[in-house]
Short mmCIF file of C-alpha atoms and ligand atoms in Angstrom, two decimals:
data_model
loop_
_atom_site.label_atom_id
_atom_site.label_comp_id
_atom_site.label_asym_id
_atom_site.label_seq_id
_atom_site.Cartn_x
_atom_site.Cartn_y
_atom_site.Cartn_z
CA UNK A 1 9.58 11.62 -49.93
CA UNK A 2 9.71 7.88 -49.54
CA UNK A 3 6.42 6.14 -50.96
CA UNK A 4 4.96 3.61 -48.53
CA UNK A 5 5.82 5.63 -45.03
CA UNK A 6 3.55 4.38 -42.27
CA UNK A 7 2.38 6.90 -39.67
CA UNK A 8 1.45 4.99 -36.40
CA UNK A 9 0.72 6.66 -33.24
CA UNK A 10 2.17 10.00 -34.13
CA UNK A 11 5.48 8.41 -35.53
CA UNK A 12 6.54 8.30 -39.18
CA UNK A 13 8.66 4.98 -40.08
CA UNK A 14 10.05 4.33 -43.27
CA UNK A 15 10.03 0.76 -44.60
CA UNK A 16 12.64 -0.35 -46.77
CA UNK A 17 13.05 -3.00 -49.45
CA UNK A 18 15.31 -4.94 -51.68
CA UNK A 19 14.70 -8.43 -53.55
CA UNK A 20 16.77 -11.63 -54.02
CA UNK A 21 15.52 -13.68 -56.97
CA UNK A 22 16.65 -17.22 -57.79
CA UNK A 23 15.25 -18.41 -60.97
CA UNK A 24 16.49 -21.83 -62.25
CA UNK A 25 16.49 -21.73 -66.11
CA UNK A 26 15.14 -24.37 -68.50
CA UNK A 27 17.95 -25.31 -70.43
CA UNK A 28 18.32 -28.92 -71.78
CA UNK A 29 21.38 -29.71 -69.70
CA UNK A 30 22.80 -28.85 -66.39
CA UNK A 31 25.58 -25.69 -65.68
CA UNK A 32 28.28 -27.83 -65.72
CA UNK A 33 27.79 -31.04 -66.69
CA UNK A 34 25.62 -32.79 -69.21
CA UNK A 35 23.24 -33.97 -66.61
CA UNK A 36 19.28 -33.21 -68.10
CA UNK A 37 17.90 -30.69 -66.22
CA UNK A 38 14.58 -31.94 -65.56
CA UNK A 39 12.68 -30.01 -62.53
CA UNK A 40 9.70 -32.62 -62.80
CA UNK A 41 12.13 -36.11 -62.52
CA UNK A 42 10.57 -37.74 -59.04
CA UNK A 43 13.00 -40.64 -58.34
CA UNK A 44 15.95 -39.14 -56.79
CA UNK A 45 19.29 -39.20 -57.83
CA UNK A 46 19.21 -40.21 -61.39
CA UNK A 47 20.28 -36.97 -63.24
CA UNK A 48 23.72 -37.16 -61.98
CA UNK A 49 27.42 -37.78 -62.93
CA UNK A 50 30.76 -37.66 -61.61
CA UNK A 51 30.82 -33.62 -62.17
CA UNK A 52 27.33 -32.38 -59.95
CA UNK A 53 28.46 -34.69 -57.86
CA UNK A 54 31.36 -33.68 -56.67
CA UNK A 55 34.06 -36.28 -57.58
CA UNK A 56 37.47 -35.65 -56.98
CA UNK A 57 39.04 -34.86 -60.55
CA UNK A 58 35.97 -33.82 -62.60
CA UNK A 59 36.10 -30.66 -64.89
CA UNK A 60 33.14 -28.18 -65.26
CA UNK A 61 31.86 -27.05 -68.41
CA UNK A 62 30.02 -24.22 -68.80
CA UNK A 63 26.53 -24.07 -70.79
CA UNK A 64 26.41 -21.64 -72.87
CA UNK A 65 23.00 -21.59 -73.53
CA UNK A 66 22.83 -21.10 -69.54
CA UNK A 67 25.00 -17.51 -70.30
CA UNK A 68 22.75 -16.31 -73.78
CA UNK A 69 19.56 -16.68 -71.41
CA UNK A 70 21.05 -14.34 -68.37
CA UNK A 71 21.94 -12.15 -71.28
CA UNK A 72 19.03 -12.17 -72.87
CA UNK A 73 17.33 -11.03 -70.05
CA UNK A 74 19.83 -8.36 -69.77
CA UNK A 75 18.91 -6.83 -72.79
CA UNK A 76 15.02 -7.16 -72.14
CA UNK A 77 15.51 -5.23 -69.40
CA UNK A 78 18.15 -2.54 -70.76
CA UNK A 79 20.85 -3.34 -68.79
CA UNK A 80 24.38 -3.88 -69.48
CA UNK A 81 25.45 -6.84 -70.56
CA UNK A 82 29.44 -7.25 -69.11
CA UNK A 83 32.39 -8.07 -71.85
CA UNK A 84 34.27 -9.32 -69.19
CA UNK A 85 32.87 -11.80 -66.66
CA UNK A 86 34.02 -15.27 -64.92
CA UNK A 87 32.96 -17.87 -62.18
CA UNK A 88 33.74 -17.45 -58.62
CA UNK A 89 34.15 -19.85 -55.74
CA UNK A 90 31.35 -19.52 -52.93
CA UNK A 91 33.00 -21.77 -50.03
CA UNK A 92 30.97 -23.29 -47.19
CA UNK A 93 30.00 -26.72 -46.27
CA UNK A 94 27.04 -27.88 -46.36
CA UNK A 95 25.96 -31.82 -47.58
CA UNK A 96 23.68 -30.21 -50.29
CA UNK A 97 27.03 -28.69 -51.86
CA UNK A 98 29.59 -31.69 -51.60
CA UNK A 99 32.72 -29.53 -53.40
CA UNK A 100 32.45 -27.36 -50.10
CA UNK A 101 31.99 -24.52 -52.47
CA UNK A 102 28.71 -23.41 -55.63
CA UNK A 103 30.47 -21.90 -58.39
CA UNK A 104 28.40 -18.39 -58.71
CA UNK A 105 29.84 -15.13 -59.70
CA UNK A 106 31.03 -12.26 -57.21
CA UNK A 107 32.95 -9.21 -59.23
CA UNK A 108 32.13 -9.57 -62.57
CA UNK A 109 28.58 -10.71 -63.01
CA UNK A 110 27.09 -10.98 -66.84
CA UNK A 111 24.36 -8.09 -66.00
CA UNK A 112 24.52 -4.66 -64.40
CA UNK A 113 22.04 -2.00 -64.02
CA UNK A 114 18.34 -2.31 -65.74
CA UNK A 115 15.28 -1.68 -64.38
CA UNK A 116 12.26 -3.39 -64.69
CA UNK A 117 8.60 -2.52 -63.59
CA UNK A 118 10.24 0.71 -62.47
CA UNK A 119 12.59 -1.18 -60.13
CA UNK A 120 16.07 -0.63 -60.62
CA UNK A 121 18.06 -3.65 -61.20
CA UNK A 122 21.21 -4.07 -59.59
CA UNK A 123 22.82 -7.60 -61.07
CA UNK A 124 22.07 -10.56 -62.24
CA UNK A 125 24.50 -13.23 -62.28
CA UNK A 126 24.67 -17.16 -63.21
CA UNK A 127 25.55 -19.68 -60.10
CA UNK A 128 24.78 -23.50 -60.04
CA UNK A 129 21.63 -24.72 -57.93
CA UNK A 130 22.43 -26.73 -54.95
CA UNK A 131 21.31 -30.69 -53.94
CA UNK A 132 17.82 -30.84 -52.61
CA UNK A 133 18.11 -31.76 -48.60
CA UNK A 134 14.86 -33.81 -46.91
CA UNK A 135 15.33 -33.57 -43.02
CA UNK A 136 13.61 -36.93 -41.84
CA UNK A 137 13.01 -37.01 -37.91
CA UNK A 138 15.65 -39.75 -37.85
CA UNK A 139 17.82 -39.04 -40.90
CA UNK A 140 18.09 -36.59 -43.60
CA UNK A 141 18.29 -37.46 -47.48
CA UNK A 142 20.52 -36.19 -50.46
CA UNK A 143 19.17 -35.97 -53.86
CA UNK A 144 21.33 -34.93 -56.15
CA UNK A 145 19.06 -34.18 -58.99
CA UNK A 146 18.68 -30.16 -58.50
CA UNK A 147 22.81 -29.94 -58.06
CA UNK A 148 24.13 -28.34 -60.80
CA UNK A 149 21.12 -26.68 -62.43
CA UNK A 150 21.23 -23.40 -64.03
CA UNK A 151 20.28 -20.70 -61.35
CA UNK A 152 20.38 -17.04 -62.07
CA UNK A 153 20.17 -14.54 -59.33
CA UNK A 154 18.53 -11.09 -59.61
CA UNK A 155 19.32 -8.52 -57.09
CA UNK A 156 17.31 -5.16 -56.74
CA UNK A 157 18.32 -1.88 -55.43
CA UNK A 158 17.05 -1.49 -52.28
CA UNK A 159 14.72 1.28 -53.92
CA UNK A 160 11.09 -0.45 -52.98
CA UNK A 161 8.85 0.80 -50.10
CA UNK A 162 5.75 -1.47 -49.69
CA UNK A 163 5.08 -5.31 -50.46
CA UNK A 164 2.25 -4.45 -52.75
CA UNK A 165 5.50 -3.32 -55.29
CA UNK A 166 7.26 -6.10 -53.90
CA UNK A 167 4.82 -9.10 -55.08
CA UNK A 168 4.15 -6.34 -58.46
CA UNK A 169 7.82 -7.18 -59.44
CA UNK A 170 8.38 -10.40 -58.87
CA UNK A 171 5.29 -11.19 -60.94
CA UNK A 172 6.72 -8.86 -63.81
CA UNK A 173 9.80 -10.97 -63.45
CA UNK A 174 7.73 -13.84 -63.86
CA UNK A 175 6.19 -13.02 -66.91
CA UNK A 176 9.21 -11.81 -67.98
CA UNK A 177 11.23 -15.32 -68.04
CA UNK A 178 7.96 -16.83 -69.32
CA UNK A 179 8.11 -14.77 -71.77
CA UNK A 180 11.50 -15.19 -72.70
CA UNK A 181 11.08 -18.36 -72.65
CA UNK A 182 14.04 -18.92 -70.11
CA UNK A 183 12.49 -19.89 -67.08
CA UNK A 184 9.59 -22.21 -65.74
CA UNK A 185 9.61 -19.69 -62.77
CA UNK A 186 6.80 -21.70 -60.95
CA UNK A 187 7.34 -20.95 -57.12
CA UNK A 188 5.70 -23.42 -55.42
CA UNK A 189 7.75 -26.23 -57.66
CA UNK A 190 10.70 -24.27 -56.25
CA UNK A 191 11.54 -22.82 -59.71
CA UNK A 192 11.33 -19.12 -58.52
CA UNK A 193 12.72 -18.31 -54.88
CA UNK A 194 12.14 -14.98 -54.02
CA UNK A 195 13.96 -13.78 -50.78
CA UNK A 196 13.30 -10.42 -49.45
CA UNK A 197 15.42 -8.12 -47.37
CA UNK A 198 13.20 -6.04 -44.97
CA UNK A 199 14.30 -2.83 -43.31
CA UNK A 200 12.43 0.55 -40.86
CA UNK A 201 14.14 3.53 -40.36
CA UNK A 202 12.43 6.70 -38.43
CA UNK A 203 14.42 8.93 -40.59
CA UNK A 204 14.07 9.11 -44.59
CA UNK A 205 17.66 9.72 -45.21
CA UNK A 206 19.01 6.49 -43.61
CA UNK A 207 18.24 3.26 -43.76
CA UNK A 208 17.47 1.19 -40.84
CA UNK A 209 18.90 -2.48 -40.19
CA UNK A 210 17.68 -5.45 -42.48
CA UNK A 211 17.16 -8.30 -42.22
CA UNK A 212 16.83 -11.15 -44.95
CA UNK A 213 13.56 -13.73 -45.13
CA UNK A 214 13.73 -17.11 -46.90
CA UNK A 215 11.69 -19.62 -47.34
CA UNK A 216 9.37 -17.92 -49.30
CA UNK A 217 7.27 -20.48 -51.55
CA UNK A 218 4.55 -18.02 -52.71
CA UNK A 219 3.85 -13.88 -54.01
CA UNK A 220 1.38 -14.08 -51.41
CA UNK A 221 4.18 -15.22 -48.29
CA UNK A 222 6.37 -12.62 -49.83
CA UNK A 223 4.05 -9.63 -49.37
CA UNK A 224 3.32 -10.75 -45.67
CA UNK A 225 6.63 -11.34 -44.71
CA UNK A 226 7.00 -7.89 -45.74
CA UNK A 227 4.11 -6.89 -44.25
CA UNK A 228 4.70 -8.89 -40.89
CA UNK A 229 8.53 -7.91 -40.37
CA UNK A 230 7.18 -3.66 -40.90
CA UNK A 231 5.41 -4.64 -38.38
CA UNK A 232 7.34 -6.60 -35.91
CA UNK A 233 10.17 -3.72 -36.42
CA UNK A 234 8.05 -0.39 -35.42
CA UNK A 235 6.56 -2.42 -32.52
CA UNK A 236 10.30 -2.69 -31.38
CA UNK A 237 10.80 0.78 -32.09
CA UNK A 238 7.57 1.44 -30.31
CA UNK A 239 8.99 -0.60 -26.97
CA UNK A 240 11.86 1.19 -27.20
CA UNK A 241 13.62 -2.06 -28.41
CA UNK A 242 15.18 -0.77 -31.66
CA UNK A 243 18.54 -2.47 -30.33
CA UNK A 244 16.54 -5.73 -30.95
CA UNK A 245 16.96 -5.06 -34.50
CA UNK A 246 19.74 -7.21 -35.94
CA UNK A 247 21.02 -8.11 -39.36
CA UNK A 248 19.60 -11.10 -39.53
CA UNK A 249 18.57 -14.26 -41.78
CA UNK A 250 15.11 -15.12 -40.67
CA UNK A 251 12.81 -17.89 -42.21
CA UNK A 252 8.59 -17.49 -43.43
CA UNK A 253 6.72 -19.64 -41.53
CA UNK A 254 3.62 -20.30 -43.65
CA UNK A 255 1.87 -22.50 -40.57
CA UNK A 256 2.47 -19.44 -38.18
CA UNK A 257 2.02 -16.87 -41.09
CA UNK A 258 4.84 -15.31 -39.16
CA UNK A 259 8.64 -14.80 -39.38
CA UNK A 260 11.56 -16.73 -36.96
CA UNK A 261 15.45 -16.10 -36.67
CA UNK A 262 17.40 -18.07 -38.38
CA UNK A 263 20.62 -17.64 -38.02
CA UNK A 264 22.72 -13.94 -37.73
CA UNK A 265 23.85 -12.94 -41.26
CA UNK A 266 27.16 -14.09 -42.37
CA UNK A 267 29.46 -11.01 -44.43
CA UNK A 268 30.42 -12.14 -48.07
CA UNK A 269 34.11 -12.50 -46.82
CA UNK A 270 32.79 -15.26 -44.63
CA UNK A 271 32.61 -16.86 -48.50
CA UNK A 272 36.23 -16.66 -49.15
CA UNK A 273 35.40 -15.77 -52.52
CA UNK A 274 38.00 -16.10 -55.33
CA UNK A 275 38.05 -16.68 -59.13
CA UNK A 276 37.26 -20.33 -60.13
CA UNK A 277 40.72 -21.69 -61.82
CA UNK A 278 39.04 -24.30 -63.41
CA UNK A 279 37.24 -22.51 -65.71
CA UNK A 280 38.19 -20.06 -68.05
CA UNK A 281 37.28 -16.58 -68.22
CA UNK A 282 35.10 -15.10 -70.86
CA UNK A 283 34.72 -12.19 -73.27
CA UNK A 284 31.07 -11.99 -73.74
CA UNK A 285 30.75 -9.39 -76.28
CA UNK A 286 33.11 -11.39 -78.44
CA UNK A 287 31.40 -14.77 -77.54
CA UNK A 288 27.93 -13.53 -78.26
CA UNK A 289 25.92 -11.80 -80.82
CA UNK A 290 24.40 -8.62 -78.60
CA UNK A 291 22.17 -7.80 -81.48
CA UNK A 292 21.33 -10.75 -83.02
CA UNK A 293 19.58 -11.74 -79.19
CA UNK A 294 18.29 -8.34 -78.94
CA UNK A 295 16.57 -8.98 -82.23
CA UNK A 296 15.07 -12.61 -82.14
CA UNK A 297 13.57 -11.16 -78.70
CA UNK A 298 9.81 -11.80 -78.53
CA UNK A 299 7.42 -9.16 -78.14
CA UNK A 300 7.76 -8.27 -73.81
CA UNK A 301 4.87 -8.05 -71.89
CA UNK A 302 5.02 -3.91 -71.75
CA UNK A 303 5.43 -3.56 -75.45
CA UNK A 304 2.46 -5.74 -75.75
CA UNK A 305 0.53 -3.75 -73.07
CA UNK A 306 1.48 -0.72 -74.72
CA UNK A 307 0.11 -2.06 -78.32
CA UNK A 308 -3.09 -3.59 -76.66
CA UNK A 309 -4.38 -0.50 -75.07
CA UNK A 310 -3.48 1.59 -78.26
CA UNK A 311 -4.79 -0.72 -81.14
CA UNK A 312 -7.54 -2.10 -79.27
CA UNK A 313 -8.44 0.59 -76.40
CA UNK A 314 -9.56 -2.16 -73.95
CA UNK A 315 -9.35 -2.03 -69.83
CA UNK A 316 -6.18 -2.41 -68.21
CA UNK A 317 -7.56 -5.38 -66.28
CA UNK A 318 -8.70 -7.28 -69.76
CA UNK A 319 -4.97 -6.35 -71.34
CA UNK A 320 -3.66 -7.98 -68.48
CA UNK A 321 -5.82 -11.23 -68.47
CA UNK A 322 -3.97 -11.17 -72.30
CA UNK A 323 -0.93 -10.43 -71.25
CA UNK A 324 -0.17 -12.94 -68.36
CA UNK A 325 -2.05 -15.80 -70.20
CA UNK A 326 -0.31 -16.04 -73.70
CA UNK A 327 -2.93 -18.76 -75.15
CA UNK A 328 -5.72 -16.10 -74.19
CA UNK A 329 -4.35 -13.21 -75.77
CA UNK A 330 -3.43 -15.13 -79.33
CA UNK A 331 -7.36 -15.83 -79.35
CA UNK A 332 -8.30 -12.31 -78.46
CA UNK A 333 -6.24 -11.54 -81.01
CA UNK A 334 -7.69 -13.62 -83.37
CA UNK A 335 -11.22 -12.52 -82.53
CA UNK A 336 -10.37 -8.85 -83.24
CA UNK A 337 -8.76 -9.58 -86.30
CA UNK A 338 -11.89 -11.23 -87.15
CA UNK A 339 -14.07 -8.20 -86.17
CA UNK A 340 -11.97 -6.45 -88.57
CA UNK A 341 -10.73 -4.27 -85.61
CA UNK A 342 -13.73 -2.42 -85.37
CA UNK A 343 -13.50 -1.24 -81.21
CA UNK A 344 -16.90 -1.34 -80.41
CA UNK A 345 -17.14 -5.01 -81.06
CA UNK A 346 -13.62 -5.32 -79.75
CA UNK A 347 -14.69 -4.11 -76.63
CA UNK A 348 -17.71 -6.03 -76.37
CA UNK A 349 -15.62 -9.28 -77.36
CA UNK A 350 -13.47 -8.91 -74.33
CA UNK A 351 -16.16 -7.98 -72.04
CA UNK A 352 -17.11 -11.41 -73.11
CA UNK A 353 -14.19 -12.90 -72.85
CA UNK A 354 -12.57 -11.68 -69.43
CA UNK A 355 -16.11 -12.29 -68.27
CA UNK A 356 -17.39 -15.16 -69.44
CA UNK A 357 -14.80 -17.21 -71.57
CA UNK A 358 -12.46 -17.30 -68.67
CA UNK A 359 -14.79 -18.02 -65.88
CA UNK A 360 -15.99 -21.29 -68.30
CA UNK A 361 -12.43 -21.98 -68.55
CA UNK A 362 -11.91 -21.59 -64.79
CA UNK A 363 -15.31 -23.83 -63.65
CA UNK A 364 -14.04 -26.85 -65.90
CA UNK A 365 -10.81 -28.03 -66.58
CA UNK A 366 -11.48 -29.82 -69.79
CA UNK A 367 -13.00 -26.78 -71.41
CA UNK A 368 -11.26 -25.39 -74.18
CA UNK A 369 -10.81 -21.95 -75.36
CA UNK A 370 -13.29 -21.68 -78.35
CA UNK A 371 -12.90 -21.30 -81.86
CA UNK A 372 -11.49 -17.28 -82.22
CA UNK A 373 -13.46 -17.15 -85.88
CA UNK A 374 -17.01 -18.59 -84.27
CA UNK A 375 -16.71 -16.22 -81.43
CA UNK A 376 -15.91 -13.15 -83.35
CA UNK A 377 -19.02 -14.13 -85.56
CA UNK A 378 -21.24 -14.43 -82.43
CA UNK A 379 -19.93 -11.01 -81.22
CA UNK A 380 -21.22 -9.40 -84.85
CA UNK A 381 -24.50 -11.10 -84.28
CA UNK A 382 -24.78 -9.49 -80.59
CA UNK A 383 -23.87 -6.13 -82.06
CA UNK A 384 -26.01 -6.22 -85.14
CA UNK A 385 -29.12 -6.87 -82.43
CA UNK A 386 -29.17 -10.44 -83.83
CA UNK A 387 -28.87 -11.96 -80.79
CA UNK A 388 -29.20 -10.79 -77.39
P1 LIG B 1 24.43 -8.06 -48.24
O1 LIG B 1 25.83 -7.60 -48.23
O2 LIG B 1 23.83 -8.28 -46.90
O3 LIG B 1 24.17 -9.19 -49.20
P2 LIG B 1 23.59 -6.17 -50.21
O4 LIG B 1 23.98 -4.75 -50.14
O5 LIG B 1 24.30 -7.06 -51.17
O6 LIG B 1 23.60 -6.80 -48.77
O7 LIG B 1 22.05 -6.21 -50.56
C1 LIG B 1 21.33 -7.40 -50.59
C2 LIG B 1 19.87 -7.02 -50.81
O8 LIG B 1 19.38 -6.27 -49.72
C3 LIG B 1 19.61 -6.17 -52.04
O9 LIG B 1 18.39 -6.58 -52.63
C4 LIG B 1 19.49 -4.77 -51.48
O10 LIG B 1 18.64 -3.96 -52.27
C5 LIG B 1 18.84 -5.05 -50.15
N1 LIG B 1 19.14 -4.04 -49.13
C6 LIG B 1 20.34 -3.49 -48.84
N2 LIG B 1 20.23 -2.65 -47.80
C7 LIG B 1 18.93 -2.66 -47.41
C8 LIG B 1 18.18 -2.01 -46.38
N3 LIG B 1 18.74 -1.20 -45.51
N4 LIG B 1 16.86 -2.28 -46.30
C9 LIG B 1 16.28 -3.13 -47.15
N5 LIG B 1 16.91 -3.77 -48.12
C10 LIG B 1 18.23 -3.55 -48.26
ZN1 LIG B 2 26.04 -34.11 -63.80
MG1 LIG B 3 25.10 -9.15 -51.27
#
């Protein structure tokens, strides 16, 4: 039985859900050019060259470091990593891709299968990020500066059933990146785009028709754009309206706190998709040392979950305070080391600090985590009755 089934007015209805992430990826240099890839330049149009933008004549590149992060995600996530993969051409015209076409990935993308947070992974592939469009009321402006970064593109199974999972994953993915140290993945700088594709069926053994929403810019707009199209789709059903149902591309309106159509969903042969001549096609397990990644991986946030609650037997809710802010969790660290691991006063020294440490740190902005060894010692003096 499908988690997440509403029952409304004597009618079961069976929500639907699969994610599109966009994550640009903090390499040095652009995907195809040598352009920096800066996400925090301001004055437009300075991280450009002949290649992002488009010139007649100009080569791409490929960075490789751009590939080893995709796959290093991959492997974090235990999927499989393609030997074969190459670019594809995405063609459609817009002025925020002047080539009329992104170079992305279609057949052959570098990861397959994986799951994550219990969510099964579908692929992730490596495209190049498009210009950044303004739309003045008299005019609209170009800047260049975002064309040509590194964007990789997670897609899910369509395998989750409420938006409470929904925001659940796309913060794991979050962490996960961070983690990795491959992505920024801030949304509201635009770093992290999460797009979600919304579906209601009355019967749990098909789906019903989706539609896609963009112009998500938070966790908290994804879950009620979830929440809000569930909704808008069994009051059509409930009308009798189900025919009003169409595949669809709508947009979040965060003003409205409501969805609007966009446009109706154009088919991937609408892309004329084909294999990009101009650059060559690669041979990853050849190009790239599998093991070597999977080994210099850092610790991921589960393992460290997992090691938290068995070496220190703390609350779920303090482990993940640790977990999601790494400076936090070296300190706790450091204070139980200094404790000598004794859990009682481990205990008590997180009580402390998921308490009281982090709401100082919250109330002022200057104030800095304290000294791990002073704050283990004041945590012996509370349990040895020395201090209250
Ligand atoms: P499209 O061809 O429209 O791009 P895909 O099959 O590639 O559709 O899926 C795109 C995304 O939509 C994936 O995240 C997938 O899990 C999700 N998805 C597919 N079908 C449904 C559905 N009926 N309801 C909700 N999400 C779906
Ligand atoms: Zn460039
Ligand atoms: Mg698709």
């Amino acid at each position: 039985m499908i988690t997440g089934m509403i029952e409304r007015n004597g009618k079961t209805y069976y929500p639907t859900i699969g994610l599109e992430i966009h994550a640009e990826l903090a390499t040095e240099t652009k995907m195809f050019c040598a352009c920096k890839n800066d996400a925090d330049e301001t004055r437009p149009n300075v991280n450009t060259c002949p290649v992002c933008m488009a010139h007649p004549g100009t080569l791409p590149v490929p960075n490789k470091k751009a590939i080893e992060s995709v796959i290093k995600v991959g492997l974090a996530i235990g999927a499989d990593i393609a030997n074969f993969s190459e670019f594809d051409r995405k063609n459609y015209f817009y002025p925020d891709i002047p080539k009329g076409y992104q170079i992305s990935q279609y057949k052959y993308p570098i990861v397959s299968h994986g799951t994550l947070g219990g969510v099964e992974i579908t692929r992730i592939h490596l495209e190049e990020d498009t210009a950044n469009s303004k739309h003045l009321d008299d005019a609209s402006l170009v800047d260049f500066n975002r064309a040509g970064v590194p964007l990789m593109e997670l897609v899910t199974e369509p395998v989750i059933h409420d938006a409470e999972t929904a925001m659940k994953f796309g913060k794991e993915l979050q962490l996960l990146l961070r983690t990795l140290g491959v992505a920024h993945a801030n949304m509201e700088k635009g770093e992290m785009r999460v797009e979600v594709n919304v579906s209601v069926s009355t019967d749990p053994n098909t789906f019903g028709t989706k539609v896609e929403v963009k112009n998500i810019n938070s966790f908290s707009a994804a879950g009620k754009s979830i929440d809000y199209e569930i909704d808008r789709m069994i009051k059509l059903y409930e009308a009798g309206k189900e025919s009003e149902i169409v595949q669809e591309t709508r947009g979040w309106d965060d003003g409205k706190q409501g969805t609007y159509s966009q446009r109706s969903k154009e088919n991937s042969n609408d892309y004329r998709y084909f294999p990009d001549p101009d650059i060559p096609k690669y041979h990853l397990h050849e190009m790239f040392d599998l093991e070597a990644i999977k080994k210099s991986s850092p610790e991921l946030p589960w393992e460290k979950r997992e090691r938290y609650a068995k070496d220190y037997g703390i609350k779920g809710e303090d482990i993940e305070s640790y977990v999601t802010d790494q400076r936090l969790g070296e300190f706790f660290e450091a204070v139980a080391k200094r404790l000598s691991n004794d859990k009682e006063s481990v205990r008590l020294a997180s009580n402390y600090t998921t308490s009281d440490v982090i709401g100082l740190l919250a109330k002022d902005s200057e104030a800095k985590i304290p000294c791990a060894n002073c704050f283990g010692e004041l945590i012996e003096f509370a349990v040895q009755g020395k201090v209250s």
